[in-house]
Amino acid sequence: MKVSGVVHGRAARIGFGVIDQAICSLTNFFVQILVARSTSIEAFGAFALAFTAYTLAVTICRSLSTEPLTVRYPVRGVEEQRHAAGSVAGTAVTLGLLILLACGLVSFVVPDQYRLMVLAMGAVMPALLLQDAWRFIFLALGAPARAVLNDGVWLVSSTLGLLIASRVTSEAYVFLLVWGSAAGLAALIGIAQARVIPAARRTLSWLRQHGDLISRYLGESIVVSGGAQLQVILLSAVAGLGALGQFRLIGVAMGPINILVVGLTAAMVPEAVRSLDKGQRFLDRTVLAASLVLAAAAGVWGLAVGSLPREWTSWLVGDAWVAAASLLLPATVAYVIGGLQGGATMGLRVLQRANTSLVIRAVTSLAFGLSGLGGFVGGAMGASWANAGVTLLSAVLWWLAYRSASIHARVG
């Protein structure tokens, strides 16, 4: 009975974690859909740049705050956990305020048509980072149901607010403010849920205390996310915001596949670890099966989106889809190849080949970033096929690395 209860509790935590990730992804999916269908393709491109800045800020914030918490505090005493939660939340607020200040300064030098977008992003950044911090605090300290509830509040409030905003305005910065304000509501509820006040004054103490982990996590985060940021920046620079808007709109259309990848990976990694206990051949079969499932799902979804009547897709994401639809083929090819890569990535994680993974991520991240230069030869289409080519290179590297690790594990 005791063992059964432990297994049930672990399964429940994993299940809530997958649900929470799905809710968070849906929130981001909805805001991008509503902006796309309510603004021009150029305005959506500008929003995509702002959203890229948000994802980079979240990645950095997690490296500085929630990732050390996840590693070092799940089995600590309650009082230590509460103290750490206050420090983590305070660190998120501090970073958000620094970004707000930076956005205020940048707004003086950007073109007039983008000034309000920059100011809006800065204004909501403290709320966005604090809400994300509460989510990971709850997950790390064994209260995933609270994370689901908090993200649910953000999803419902932001969806309602965005639907109302879409009826009265087509300004992208207004959608950004509504979305961020909803995150602020969820962040305030997070304070009540945790019964902890963010302690911004302990930010430096937290950073010093966990500097050994933070330096490594921050480096890995920059490597992993830097390529995506560079890709967006280069594409917008060489082909314009219209091309960037088309490129990102296809990414939004394929968004449900990202949700599946995150959810399936979270569920499959423990199963892959268990299969390794039976032998390396069992792990090989598991990672191959995972890759085939992910690739098939990506292919089916791409075909489904392509088969929808043009009127349906235009209603969903707006008239911008007419310009972006031609990118669906290279995007689907890239996602299918990425699905085939997924099993190898998971397998290396199970075999604990962190150094190998980091090297591959560094190489492929730079390649993905430079794929934005494909916009030179074909605008958004050129960048899309360049992205698919780099995805193929990435998949080959991951599978070669996994094959080498698998052979070594059998010999060892």
Coordinates of C-alpha atoms in Angstrom, one line a residue:
M1 CA 0.0 0.0 0.0
K2 CA 2.8 2.4 0.9
V3 CA 4.6 1.7 -2.4
S4 CA 1.3 2.1 -4.3
G5 CA 0.7 5.4 -2.6
V6 CA 4.2 6.7 -3.6
V7 CA 3.7 5.6 -7.2
H8 CA 0.2 7.2 -7.3
G9 CA 1.6 10.5 -5.9
R10 CA 4.4 10.5 -8.4
A11 CA 2.0 9.9 -11.3
A12 CA -0.3 12.6 -10.1
R13 CA 2.6 15.1 -9.9
I14 CA 3.7 14.2 -13.4
G15 CA 0.1 14.5 -14.7
F16 CA -0.4 17.9 -13.1
G17 CA 2.9 19.0 -14.5
V18 CA 1.9 18.0 -18.1
I19 CA -1.5 19.7 -17.7
D20 CA 0.1 22.9 -16.4
Q21 CA 2.5 23.0 -19.3
A22 CA -0.4 22.6 -21.7
I23 CA -2.3 25.4 -20.0
C24 CA 0.7 27.7 -20.2
S25 CA 1.3 26.9 -23.8
L26 CA -2.4 27.5 -24.6
T27 CA -2.2 31.0 -23.0
N28 CA 0.7 32.0 -25.2
F29 CA -1.0 30.3 -28.2
F30 CA -4.2 32.3 -27.8
V31 CA -2.5 35.7 -27.4
Q32 CA -0.5 35.2 -30.6
I33 CA -3.6 34.0 -32.5
L34 CA -5.7 37.0 -31.4
V35 CA -2.9 39.4 -32.3
A36 CA -2.4 37.8 -35.7
R37 CA -6.1 38.0 -36.6
S38 CA -6.6 41.5 -35.3
T39 CA -3.5 43.3 -36.8
S40 CA -1.5 43.6 -40.0
I41 CA 1.3 41.1 -40.7
E42 CA 3.9 43.8 -40.1
A43 CA 2.3 44.6 -36.7
F44 CA 2.3 40.9 -35.9
G45 CA 6.0 40.9 -36.8
A46 CA 6.7 43.7 -34.3
F47 CA 4.7 41.7 -31.7
A48 CA 6.8 38.6 -32.5
L49 CA 9.9 40.6 -31.7
A50 CA 8.4 41.6 -28.3
F51 CA 7.3 38.1 -27.6
T52 CA 10.9 36.9 -28.4
A53 CA 12.2 39.3 -25.8
Y54 CA 9.7 37.9 -23.3
T55 CA 10.8 34.3 -23.9
L56 CA 14.5 35.3 -23.5
A57 CA 13.7 37.1 -20.3
V58 CA 11.8 34.1 -18.9
T59 CA 14.7 31.8 -19.8
I60 CA 17.2 34.0 -18.1
C61 CA 14.9 34.4 -15.0
R62 CA 14.5 30.6 -14.6
S63 CA 18.3 30.2 -14.7
L64 CA 18.7 32.8 -12.0
S65 CA 15.9 31.7 -9.7
T66 CA 13.7 28.7 -10.2
E67 CA 16.2 26.2 -11.6
P68 CA 18.4 26.3 -8.5
L69 CA 15.2 25.9 -6.4
T70 CA 14.1 22.9 -8.4
V71 CA 17.5 21.2 -7.8
R72 CA 18.2 22.0 -4.2
Y73 CA 14.9 22.5 -2.3
P74 CA 12.3 19.8 -3.1
V75 CA 13.4 17.7 -0.1
R76 CA 14.2 20.5 2.4
G77 CA 12.1 21.5 5.4
V78 CA 9.0 23.6 5.0
E79 CA 10.5 26.7 6.5
E80 CA 13.6 26.5 4.2
Q81 CA 11.3 26.1 1.2
R82 CA 9.2 29.1 2.2
H83 CA 12.3 31.2 2.6
A84 CA 13.7 30.1 -0.7
A85 CA 10.3 30.7 -2.4
G86 CA 10.4 34.3 -1.2
S87 CA 13.9 34.8 -2.5
V88 CA 13.0 33.2 -5.9
A89 CA 9.9 35.3 -6.3
G90 CA 11.9 38.4 -5.3
T91 CA 14.6 37.7 -7.8
A92 CA 12.0 37.4 -10.6
V93 CA 10.5 40.8 -9.6
T94 CA 14.0 42.4 -9.5
L95 CA 14.8 41.2 -13.0
G96 CA 11.4 42.4 -14.2
L97 CA 12.0 45.8 -12.8
L98 CA 15.4 46.0 -14.4
I99 CA 13.9 45.1 -17.8
L100 CA 11.2 47.7 -17.2
L101 CA 14.0 50.3 -16.8
A102 CA 15.9 49.0 -19.9
C103 CA 12.7 49.2 -22.0
G104 CA 12.1 52.8 -20.8
L105 CA 15.6 53.7 -22.0
V106 CA 15.3 51.8 -25.3
S107 CA 12.0 53.5 -26.1
F108 CA 13.9 56.8 -26.6
V109 CA 15.8 55.4 -29.6
V110 CA 13.3 53.1 -31.3
P111 CA 11.1 54.3 -34.2
D112 CA 7.9 56.1 -33.1
Q113 CA 5.6 53.3 -34.3
Y114 CA 7.3 50.8 -32.0
R115 CA 7.7 52.9 -28.9
L116 CA 4.4 51.9 -27.3
M117 CA 5.2 48.2 -27.9
V118 CA 8.5 48.5 -26.1
L119 CA 7.0 50.4 -23.2
A120 CA 4.1 47.9 -22.9
M121 CA 6.6 45.0 -22.8
G122 CA 8.5 46.7 -20.0
A123 CA 5.4 47.6 -18.1
V124 CA 4.2 44.0 -17.9
M125 CA 7.5 42.2 -17.5
P126 CA 7.6 42.2 -13.7
A127 CA 4.1 40.5 -13.7
L128 CA 5.0 38.0 -16.4
L129 CA 8.2 36.9 -14.6
L130 CA 6.6 36.7 -11.2
Q131 CA 3.7 34.6 -12.5
D132 CA 6.2 32.2 -14.2
A133 CA 8.2 32.0 -11.0
W134 CA 5.1 31.0 -8.9
R135 CA 4.4 28.3 -11.5
F136 CA 7.8 26.7 -11.1
I137 CA 7.9 27.3 -7.3
F138 CA 4.7 25.2 -7.0
L139 CA 6.0 22.5 -9.3
A140 CA 9.4 22.3 -7.5
L141 CA 7.9 22.1 -4.0
G142 CA 5.4 19.4 -4.8
A143 CA 2.2 21.4 -5.2
P144 CA 1.5 21.1 -9.0
A145 CA -2.2 21.5 -8.5
R146 CA -1.6 25.1 -7.4
A147 CA 0.5 25.7 -10.5
V148 CA -2.4 24.4 -12.6
L149 CA -4.9 26.7 -10.8
N150 CA -2.6 29.7 -11.2
D151 CA -2.0 29.1 -14.9
G152 CA -5.7 28.5 -15.3
V153 CA -6.5 31.9 -13.8
W154 CA -4.0 33.4 -16.3
L155 CA -5.5 31.5 -19.2
V156 CA -9.2 32.4 -18.5
S157 CA -8.6 36.1 -17.6
S158 CA -6.2 36.7 -20.5
T159 CA -8.6 35.0 -23.0
L160 CA -11.6 37.1 -21.8
G161 CA -9.6 40.3 -21.8
L162 CA -8.1 39.6 -25.2
L163 CA -11.5 38.8 -26.7
I164 CA -12.8 42.1 -25.4
A165 CA -9.8 44.0 -26.6
S166 CA -10.1 42.5 -30.1
R167 CA -13.5 44.1 -30.5
V168 CA -12.3 47.6 -29.7
T169 CA -8.8 47.9 -31.0
S170 CA -6.2 46.5 -33.5
E171 CA -3.2 47.9 -31.7
A172 CA -0.7 45.1 -30.8
Y173 CA 0.6 46.9 -27.7
V174 CA -2.9 46.9 -26.2
F175 CA -3.1 43.1 -26.5
L176 CA 0.3 42.9 -24.9
L177 CA -0.9 45.0 -21.9
V178 CA -4.0 42.9 -21.5
W179 CA -2.1 39.6 -21.6
G180 CA 0.5 40.9 -19.1
S181 CA -2.1 42.4 -16.8
A182 CA -3.8 39.0 -16.6
A183 CA -0.4 37.5 -15.6
G184 CA -0.3 40.2 -12.9
L185 CA -3.6 39.0 -11.6
A186 CA -2.3 35.4 -11.5
A187 CA 0.9 36.6 -9.8
L188 CA -1.1 38.3 -7.0
I189 CA -3.1 35.1 -6.6
G190 CA 0.2 33.2 -6.4
I191 CA 1.2 35.3 -3.4
A192 CA -2.0 34.2 -1.7
Q193 CA -1.6 30.6 -2.7
A194 CA 2.0 30.4 -1.4
R195 CA 1.4 32.8 1.6
V196 CA 4.9 34.2 0.8
I197 CA 5.8 37.8 -0.1
P198 CA 8.4 38.2 -2.8
A199 CA 11.6 39.3 -1.1
A200 CA 13.4 41.4 -3.7
R201 CA 16.0 42.5 -1.1
R202 CA 17.3 38.9 -0.9
T203 CA 18.1 38.8 -4.7
L204 CA 21.9 39.3 -4.4
S205 CA 22.0 36.8 -1.5
W206 CA 20.2 34.2 -3.6
L207 CA 22.5 34.8 -6.5
R208 CA 25.7 34.5 -4.4
Q209 CA 24.4 31.4 -2.6
H210 CA 23.6 29.5 -5.8
G211 CA 26.2 31.0 -8.1
D212 CA 27.8 27.6 -8.8
L213 CA 24.5 26.4 -10.4
I214 CA 23.4 29.7 -11.9
S215 CA 26.5 30.3 -14.0
R216 CA 26.1 26.8 -15.6
Y217 CA 22.4 27.1 -16.1
L218 CA 22.6 30.6 -17.5
G219 CA 25.3 29.5 -20.0
E220 CA 23.1 26.6 -21.1
S221 CA 20.0 28.7 -21.4
I222 CA 21.8 31.3 -23.6
V223 CA 23.1 28.5 -25.8
V224 CA 19.7 26.9 -26.2
S225 CA 17.6 30.0 -26.6
G226 CA 20.2 32.3 -28.3
G227 CA 19.8 30.6 -31.6
A228 CA 16.0 31.3 -31.8
Q229 CA 16.5 34.9 -30.8
L230 CA 19.3 35.4 -33.4
Q231 CA 17.1 33.8 -36.1
V232 CA 14.3 36.2 -35.4
I233 CA 16.6 39.2 -35.3
L234 CA 18.4 38.3 -38.5
L235 CA 15.2 37.5 -40.4
S236 CA 13.6 40.8 -39.4
A237 CA 16.8 42.7 -40.3
V238 CA 17.3 41.2 -43.8
A239 CA 13.7 40.6 -44.9
G240 CA 11.6 43.0 -42.7
L241 CA 8.8 42.6 -40.1
G242 CA 6.4 41.3 -42.7
A243 CA 8.5 38.3 -43.4
L244 CA 9.1 37.8 -39.7
G245 CA 5.3 37.9 -39.1
Q246 CA 4.7 35.2 -41.8
F247 CA 7.5 33.0 -40.3
R248 CA 6.1 33.3 -36.7
L249 CA 2.5 32.8 -37.8
I250 CA 3.4 29.4 -39.2
G251 CA 5.1 28.7 -35.8
V252 CA 1.8 29.6 -34.1
A253 CA -0.2 27.3 -36.4
M254 CA 2.2 24.4 -35.5
G255 CA 2.0 25.4 -31.8
P256 CA -0.1 22.4 -30.7
I257 CA 2.8 20.1 -31.8
N258 CA 5.1 21.9 -29.3
I259 CA 2.5 21.2 -26.6
L260 CA 2.5 17.5 -27.5
V261 CA 6.3 17.4 -27.6
V262 CA 6.6 18.9 -24.1
G263 CA 3.8 16.7 -22.6
L264 CA 5.0 13.5 -24.2
T265 CA 8.6 14.1 -23.2
A266 CA 7.6 14.7 -19.6
A267 CA 5.7 11.4 -19.7
M268 CA 8.2 9.4 -21.6
V269 CA 11.5 10.2 -19.8
P270 CA 10.5 8.2 -16.7
E271 CA 9.4 5.3 -18.9
A272 CA 12.7 5.5 -20.8
V273 CA 14.6 5.3 -17.5
R274 CA 12.6 2.2 -16.5
S275 CA 13.3 0.6 -19.9
L276 CA 17.0 1.2 -19.4
D277 CA 16.8 -1.0 -16.3
K278 CA 15.8 -3.9 -18.6
G279 CA 18.8 -3.3 -20.9
Q280 CA 20.1 -0.9 -23.5
R281 CA 18.1 -2.6 -26.3
F282 CA 14.9 -1.7 -24.6
L283 CA 15.9 1.9 -24.3
D284 CA 16.8 1.9 -28.0
R285 CA 13.3 0.7 -28.9
T286 CA 11.7 3.2 -26.6
V287 CA 13.5 6.3 -28.0
L288 CA 12.8 5.0 -31.6
A289 CA 9.1 4.6 -30.8
A290 CA 9.0 8.1 -29.3
S291 CA 10.7 9.6 -32.4
L292 CA 8.2 7.9 -34.7
V293 CA 5.2 9.0 -32.7
L294 CA 6.4 12.6 -32.6
A295 CA 7.3 12.7 -36.3
A296 CA 3.9 11.1 -37.3
A297 CA 2.0 13.6 -35.1
A298 CA 3.8 16.5 -36.7
G299 CA 3.1 15.2 -40.2
V300 CA -0.6 14.6 -39.5
W301 CA -1.0 18.0 -37.9
G302 CA 0.7 19.8 -40.8
L303 CA -1.5 17.9 -43.3
A304 CA -4.6 18.8 -41.2
V305 CA -3.7 22.5 -41.2
G306 CA -3.0 22.4 -44.9
S307 CA -6.3 20.7 -45.6
L308 CA -8.4 23.2 -43.8
P309 CA -10.5 25.5 -46.0
R310 CA -8.8 28.8 -46.5
E311 CA -11.8 30.6 -45.0
W312 CA -11.4 28.7 -41.7
T313 CA -7.7 29.5 -41.3
S314 CA -8.3 33.1 -42.3
W315 CA -11.1 33.3 -39.7
L316 CA -8.8 31.8 -37.0
V317 CA -5.6 33.9 -37.6
G318 CA -6.8 36.6 -39.8
D319 CA -6.0 37.6 -43.4
A320 CA -2.3 37.3 -42.6
W321 CA -2.7 33.6 -43.3
V322 CA -3.0 34.2 -47.0
A323 CA 0.6 35.4 -47.1
A324 CA 1.9 32.8 -44.6
A325 CA 0.2 29.7 -45.9
S326 CA 2.9 29.0 -48.5
L327 CA 5.4 28.4 -45.6
L328 CA 3.4 25.4 -44.3
L329 CA 5.3 22.8 -46.4
P330 CA 8.8 23.7 -45.2
A331 CA 7.5 24.2 -41.6
T332 CA 5.9 20.7 -41.6
V333 CA 9.1 19.2 -43.0
A334 CA 11.1 20.8 -40.2
Y335 CA 8.6 19.7 -37.5
V336 CA 8.6 16.1 -38.8
I337 CA 12.4 16.0 -38.8
G338 CA 12.4 17.6 -35.4
G339 CA 10.1 14.8 -34.2
L340 CA 12.5 12.2 -35.5
Q341 CA 15.2 13.9 -33.4
G342 CA 13.1 13.9 -30.2
G343 CA 13.8 10.3 -29.2
A344 CA 17.6 10.7 -29.6
T345 CA 17.5 13.9 -27.5
M346 CA 15.5 12.0 -24.8
G347 CA 17.8 9.0 -25.0
L348 CA 21.0 11.1 -24.3
R349 CA 19.2 12.7 -21.3
V350 CA 18.4 9.2 -19.9
L351 CA 22.0 8.1 -20.5
Q352 CA 23.1 11.4 -18.7
R353 CA 25.4 12.6 -21.5
A354 CA 25.0 16.2 -20.5
N355 CA 28.4 17.4 -22.0
T356 CA 27.6 15.8 -25.3
S357 CA 24.1 17.4 -25.4
L358 CA 25.6 20.8 -24.6
V359 CA 28.1 20.6 -27.4
I360 CA 25.4 19.6 -29.9
R361 CA 23.1 22.4 -28.6
A362 CA 25.8 25.0 -29.0
V363 CA 26.5 24.0 -32.6
T364 CA 22.9 23.7 -33.7
S365 CA 21.8 26.8 -31.9
L366 CA 24.3 28.9 -33.9
A367 CA 23.2 27.2 -37.1
F368 CA 19.5 27.8 -36.3
G369 CA 20.3 31.5 -35.6
L370 CA 22.2 31.9 -38.9
S371 CA 19.3 30.3 -40.8
G372 CA 17.5 33.6 -40.5
L373 CA 19.9 34.8 -43.2
G374 CA 17.9 32.6 -45.6
G375 CA 15.7 35.7 -45.7
F376 CA 18.4 37.2 -48.0
V377 CA 17.5 34.8 -50.9
G378 CA 13.9 34.2 -50.4
G379 CA 12.4 36.2 -47.6
A380 CA 10.3 34.2 -45.2
M381 CA 10.3 31.2 -47.6
G382 CA 14.1 31.2 -47.8
A383 CA 14.4 31.3 -44.0
S384 CA 11.8 28.5 -43.7
W385 CA 13.7 26.1 -45.9
A386 CA 17.0 27.1 -44.3
N387 CA 15.4 26.3 -40.9
A388 CA 14.3 22.9 -42.2
G389 CA 17.9 22.2 -43.5
V390 CA 19.4 23.0 -40.1
T391 CA 16.8 20.8 -38.4
L392 CA 18.0 17.9 -40.6
L393 CA 21.6 18.6 -39.6
S394 CA 20.5 18.7 -36.0
A395 CA 18.7 15.4 -36.2
V396 CA 21.7 13.7 -37.8
L397 CA 24.0 15.0 -35.0
W398 CA 21.7 13.9 -32.2
W399 CA 21.2 10.4 -33.6
L400 CA 24.9 9.9 -34.3
A401 CA 25.6 11.0 -30.7
Y402 CA 22.9 8.7 -29.3
R403 CA 24.2 5.7 -31.4
S404 CA 27.7 6.3 -30.0
A405 CA 26.4 6.5 -26.4
S406 CA 24.3 3.4 -26.9
I407 CA 27.2 1.4 -28.2
H408 CA 29.4 2.6 -25.3
A409 CA 26.7 1.7 -22.8
R410 CA 26.4 -1.8 -24.2
V411 CA 30.2 -2.3 -24.1
G412 CA 30.5 -0.7 -20.7

